[in-house]
PDB file of C-alpha atoms in Angstrom:
ATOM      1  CA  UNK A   1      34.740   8.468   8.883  1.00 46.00           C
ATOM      2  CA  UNK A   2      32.798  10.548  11.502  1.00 47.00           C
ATOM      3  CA  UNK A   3      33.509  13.462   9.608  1.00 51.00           C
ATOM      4  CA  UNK A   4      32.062  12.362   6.593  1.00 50.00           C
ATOM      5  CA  UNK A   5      28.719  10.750   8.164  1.00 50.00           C
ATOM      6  CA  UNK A   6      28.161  14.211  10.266  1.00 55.00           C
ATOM      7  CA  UNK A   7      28.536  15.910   6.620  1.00 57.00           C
ATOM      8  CA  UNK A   8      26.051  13.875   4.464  1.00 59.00           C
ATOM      9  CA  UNK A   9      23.204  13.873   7.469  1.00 58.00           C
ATOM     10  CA  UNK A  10      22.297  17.301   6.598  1.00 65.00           C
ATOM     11  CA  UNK A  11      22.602  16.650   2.588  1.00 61.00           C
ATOM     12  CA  UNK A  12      20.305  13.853   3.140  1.00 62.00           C
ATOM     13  CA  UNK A  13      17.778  15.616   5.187  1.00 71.00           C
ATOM     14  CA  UNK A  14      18.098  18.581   2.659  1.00 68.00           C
ATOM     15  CA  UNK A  15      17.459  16.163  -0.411  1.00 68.00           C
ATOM     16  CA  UNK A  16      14.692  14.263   1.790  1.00 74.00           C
ATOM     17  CA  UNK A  17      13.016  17.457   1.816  1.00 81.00           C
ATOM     18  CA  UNK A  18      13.428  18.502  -1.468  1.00 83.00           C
ATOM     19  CA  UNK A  19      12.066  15.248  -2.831  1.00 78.00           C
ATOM     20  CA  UNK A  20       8.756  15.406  -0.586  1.00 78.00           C
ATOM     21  CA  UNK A  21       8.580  19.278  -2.085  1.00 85.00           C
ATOM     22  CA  UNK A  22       8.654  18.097  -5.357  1.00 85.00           C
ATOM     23  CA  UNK A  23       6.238  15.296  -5.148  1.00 82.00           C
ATOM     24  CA  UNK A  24       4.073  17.276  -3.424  1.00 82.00           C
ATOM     25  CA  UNK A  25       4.132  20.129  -5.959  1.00 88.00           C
ATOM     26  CA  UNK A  26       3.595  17.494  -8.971  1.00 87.00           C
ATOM     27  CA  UNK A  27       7.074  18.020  -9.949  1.00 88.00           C
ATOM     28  CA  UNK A  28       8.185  14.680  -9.274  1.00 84.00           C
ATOM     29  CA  UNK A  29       6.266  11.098  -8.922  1.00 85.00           C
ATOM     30  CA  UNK A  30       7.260   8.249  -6.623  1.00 81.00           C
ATOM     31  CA  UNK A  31       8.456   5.009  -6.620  1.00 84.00           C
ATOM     32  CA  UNK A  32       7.173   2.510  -4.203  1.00 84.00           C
ATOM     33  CA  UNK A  33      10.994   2.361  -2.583  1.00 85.00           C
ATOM     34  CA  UNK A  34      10.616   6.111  -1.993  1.00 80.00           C
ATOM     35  CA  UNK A  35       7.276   5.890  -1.107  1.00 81.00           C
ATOM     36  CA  UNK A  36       8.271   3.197   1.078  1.00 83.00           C
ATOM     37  CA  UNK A  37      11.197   5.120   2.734  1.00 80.00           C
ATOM     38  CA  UNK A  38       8.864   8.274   3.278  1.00 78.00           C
ATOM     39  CA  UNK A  39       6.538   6.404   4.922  1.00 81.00           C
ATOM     40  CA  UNK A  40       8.814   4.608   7.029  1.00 82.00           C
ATOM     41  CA  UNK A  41      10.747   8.268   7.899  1.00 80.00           C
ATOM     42  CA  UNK A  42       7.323   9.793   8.755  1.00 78.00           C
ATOM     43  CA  UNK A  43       6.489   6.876  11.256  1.00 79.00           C
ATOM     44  CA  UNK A  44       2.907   6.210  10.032  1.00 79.00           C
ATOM     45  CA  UNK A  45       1.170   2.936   7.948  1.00 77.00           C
ATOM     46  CA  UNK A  46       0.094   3.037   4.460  1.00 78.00           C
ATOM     47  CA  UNK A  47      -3.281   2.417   5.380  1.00 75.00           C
ATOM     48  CA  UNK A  48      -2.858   6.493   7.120  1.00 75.00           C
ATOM     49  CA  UNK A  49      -1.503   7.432   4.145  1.00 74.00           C
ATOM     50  CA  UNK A  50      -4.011   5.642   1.564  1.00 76.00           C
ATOM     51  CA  UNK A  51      -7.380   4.993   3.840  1.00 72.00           C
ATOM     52  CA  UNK A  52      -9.264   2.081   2.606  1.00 69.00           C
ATOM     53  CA  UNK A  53     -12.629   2.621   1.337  1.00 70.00           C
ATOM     54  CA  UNK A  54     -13.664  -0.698   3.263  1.00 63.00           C
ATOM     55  CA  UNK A  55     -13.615  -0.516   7.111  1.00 64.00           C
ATOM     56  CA  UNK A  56     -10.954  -3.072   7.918  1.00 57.00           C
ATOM     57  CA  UNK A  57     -12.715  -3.393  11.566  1.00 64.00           C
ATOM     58  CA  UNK A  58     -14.803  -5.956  10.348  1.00 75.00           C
ATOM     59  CA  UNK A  59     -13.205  -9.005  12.257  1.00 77.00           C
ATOM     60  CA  UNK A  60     -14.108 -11.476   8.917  1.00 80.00           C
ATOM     61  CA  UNK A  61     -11.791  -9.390   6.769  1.00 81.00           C
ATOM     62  CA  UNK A  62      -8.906  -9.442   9.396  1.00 78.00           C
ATOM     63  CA  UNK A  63      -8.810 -12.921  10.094  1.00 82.00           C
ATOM     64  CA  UNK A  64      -8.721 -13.111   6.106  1.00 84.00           C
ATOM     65  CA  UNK A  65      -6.186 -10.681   5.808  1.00 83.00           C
ATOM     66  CA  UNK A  66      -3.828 -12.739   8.326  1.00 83.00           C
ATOM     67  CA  UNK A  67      -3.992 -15.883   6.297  1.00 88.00           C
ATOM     68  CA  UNK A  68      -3.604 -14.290   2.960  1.00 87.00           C
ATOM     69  CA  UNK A  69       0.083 -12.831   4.648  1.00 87.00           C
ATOM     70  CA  UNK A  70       0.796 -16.070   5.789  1.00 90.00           C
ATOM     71  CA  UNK A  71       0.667 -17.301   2.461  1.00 90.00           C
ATOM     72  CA  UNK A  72       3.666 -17.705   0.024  1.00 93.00           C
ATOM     73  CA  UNK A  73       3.567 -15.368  -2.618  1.00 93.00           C
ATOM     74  CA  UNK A  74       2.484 -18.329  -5.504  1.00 96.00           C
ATOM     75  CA  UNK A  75      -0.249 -19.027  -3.526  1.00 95.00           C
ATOM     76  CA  UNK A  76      -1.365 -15.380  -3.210  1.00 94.00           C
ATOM     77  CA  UNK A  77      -1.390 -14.531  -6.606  1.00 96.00           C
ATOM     78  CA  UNK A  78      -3.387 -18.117  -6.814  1.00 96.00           C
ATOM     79  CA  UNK A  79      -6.116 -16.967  -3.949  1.00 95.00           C
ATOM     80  CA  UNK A  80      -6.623 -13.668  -5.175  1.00 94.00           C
ATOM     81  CA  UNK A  81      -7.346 -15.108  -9.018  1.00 96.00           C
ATOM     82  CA  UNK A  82      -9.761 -17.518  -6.996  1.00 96.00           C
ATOM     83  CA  UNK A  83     -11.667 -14.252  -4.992  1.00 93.00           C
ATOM     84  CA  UNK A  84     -11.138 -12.471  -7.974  1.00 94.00           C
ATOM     85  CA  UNK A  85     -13.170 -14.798 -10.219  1.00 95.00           C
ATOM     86  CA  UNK A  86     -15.604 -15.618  -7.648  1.00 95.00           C
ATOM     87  CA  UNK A  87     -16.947 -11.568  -6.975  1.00 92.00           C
ATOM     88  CA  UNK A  88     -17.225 -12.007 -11.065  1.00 94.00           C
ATOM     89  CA  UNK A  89     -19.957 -14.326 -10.493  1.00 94.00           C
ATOM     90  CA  UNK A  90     -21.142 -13.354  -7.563  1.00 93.00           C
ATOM     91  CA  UNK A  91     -21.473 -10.126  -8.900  1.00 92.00           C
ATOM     92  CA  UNK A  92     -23.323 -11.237 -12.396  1.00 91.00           C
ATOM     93  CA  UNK A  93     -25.582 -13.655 -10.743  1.00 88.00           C
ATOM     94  CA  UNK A  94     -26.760 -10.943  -8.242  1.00 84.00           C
ATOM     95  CA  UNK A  95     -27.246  -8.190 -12.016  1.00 83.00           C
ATOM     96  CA  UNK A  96     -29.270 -11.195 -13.874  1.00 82.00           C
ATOM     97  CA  UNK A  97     -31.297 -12.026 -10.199  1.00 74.00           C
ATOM     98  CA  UNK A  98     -32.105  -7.867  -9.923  1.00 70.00           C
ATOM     99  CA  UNK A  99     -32.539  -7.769 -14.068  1.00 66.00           C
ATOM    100  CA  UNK A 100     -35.896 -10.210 -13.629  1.00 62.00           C
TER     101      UNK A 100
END
């Protein structure tokens, strides 16, 4: 058995490679598990690998962000209808203010 775990380490590592090759080159595009794994392999967060355009050092959006997570996923889909639908209007009623 330690034979055949010593023998597939460097297959894996060869294919891990190959993979990130291939994505990078355009060859190849990713799916959030491999995404996922290459992010986890590479030791950084998503938010290094995909910077938000909002700075999430505002202490109002992480105190927000910590009780969205600690909501169950119903009620997540639920909260982010709610915001979602609320930045609608907020949005329109600041256009029609501006528009007059």
């Amino acid at each position: 058995m330690s034979d055949h775990h010593s023998t597939q380490v460097p297959v894996l590592r060869f294919l891990f490679q190959e993979t990130i090759q291939d994505i990078e080159k355009g060859r190849k595009n990713t799916t959030y598990e491999t995404l996922s794994v290459i992010i986890e392999r590479l030791g950084i967060s998503a938010n290094m690998l995909f910077p938000s355009k909002i700075p999430v050092d505002d202490e109002e959006i992480q105190r927000f962000i910590g009780k969205f997570q600690a909501c169950t996923s119903e009620n997540r889909k639920i909260l982010l209808n709610t915001l979602d639908c609320l930045a609608e209007q907020l949005l329109a009623f600041h256009n029609n203010f501006s528009d007059e």
